[in-house]
């Protein structure tokens, strides 16, 4: 049982990887209904809008009061990291995948919950060469299909094309912006 906070492209990739790894249930949490609807089309079992619903109550209900085995934070929100600890089942794992802006400062985490729940906390950024090889095997073997999370594919022939692609991404593209390098004109 996995809970993923953040239904952006990274959260969606986490959901796909959870399914490919055999997760029994994947619950996606976000504030945007359009992203939650997309998560359901990509195989998430449940989509929870944290603006309208108490996430902890819903997760406990969906897991028969046990909590989640894994929680992944794929969004840059300190309150999510604080809350995520309280969704875990005994011996649960929390991956703080979404980094936080430095200006937000330290995030309070309930260390007693971690201690008495026997939780495992990890942070992740980047990847090893083996991680990239595994990702390529998943893509080549069609166990993961990234096409549904790509919103824009920009052909880059010049600096102006690159600026346009950057603007699309920074303006809040719904999915991942892919750059396709082309021969210059």
CSV table of N, CA and C in Angstrom, one decimal, residues 27 38 41 68-69 83 88 91 101 134 139-140 163:
chain,number,residue,atom,x,y,z
A,27,UNK,N,-2.3,5.1,-3.8
A,27,UNK,CA,-3.2,6.2,-3.5
A,27,UNK,C,-2.4,7.5,-3.9
A,38,UNK,N,-6.1,12.4,-14.0
A,38,UNK,CA,-5.1,11.7,-14.8
A,38,UNK,C,-4.4,10.5,-14.1
A,41,UNK,N,-6.4,7.5,-14.5
A,41,UNK,CA,-6.3,6.9,-15.8
A,41,UNK,C,-5.0,6.2,-16.0
A,68,UNK,N,-0.1,3.2,5.6
A,68,UNK,CA,0.6,2.8,4.3
A,68,UNK,C,1.9,2.2,4.6
A,69,UNK,N,2.3,1.2,3.8
A,69,UNK,CA,3.6,0.6,3.9
A,69,UNK,C,4.7,1.5,3.4
A,83,UNK,N,3.3,15.7,7.7
A,83,UNK,CA,2.1,14.8,7.7
A,83,UNK,C,2.4,13.4,7.3
A,88,UNK,N,2.1,6.2,8.0
A,88,UNK,CA,2.8,5.0,7.9
A,88,UNK,C,2.3,3.9,8.8
A,91,UNK,N,6.7,-0.3,10.7
A,91,UNK,CA,7.8,-0.6,9.8
A,91,UNK,C,7.7,0.0,8.4
A,101,UNK,N,12.5,24.1,-1.1
A,101,UNK,CA,13.3,25.3,-1.3
A,101,UNK,C,14.0,25.6,0.0
A,134,UNK,N,18.3,0.4,-14.9
A,134,UNK,CA,17.0,-0.2,-14.5
A,134,UNK,C,15.9,0.6,-15.2
A,139,UNK,N,11.6,0.8,-19.5
A,139,UNK,CA,11.1,1.5,-20.7
A,139,UNK,C,11.1,0.5,-21.9
A,140,UNK,N,12.3,-0.1,-22.1
A,140,UNK,CA,12.4,-1.0,-23.3
A,140,UNK,C,11.5,-2.2,-23.2
A,163,UNK,N,14.6,28.8,-25.5
A,163,UNK,CA,13.9,29.8,-24.7
A,163,UNK,C,12.4,29.5,-24.7
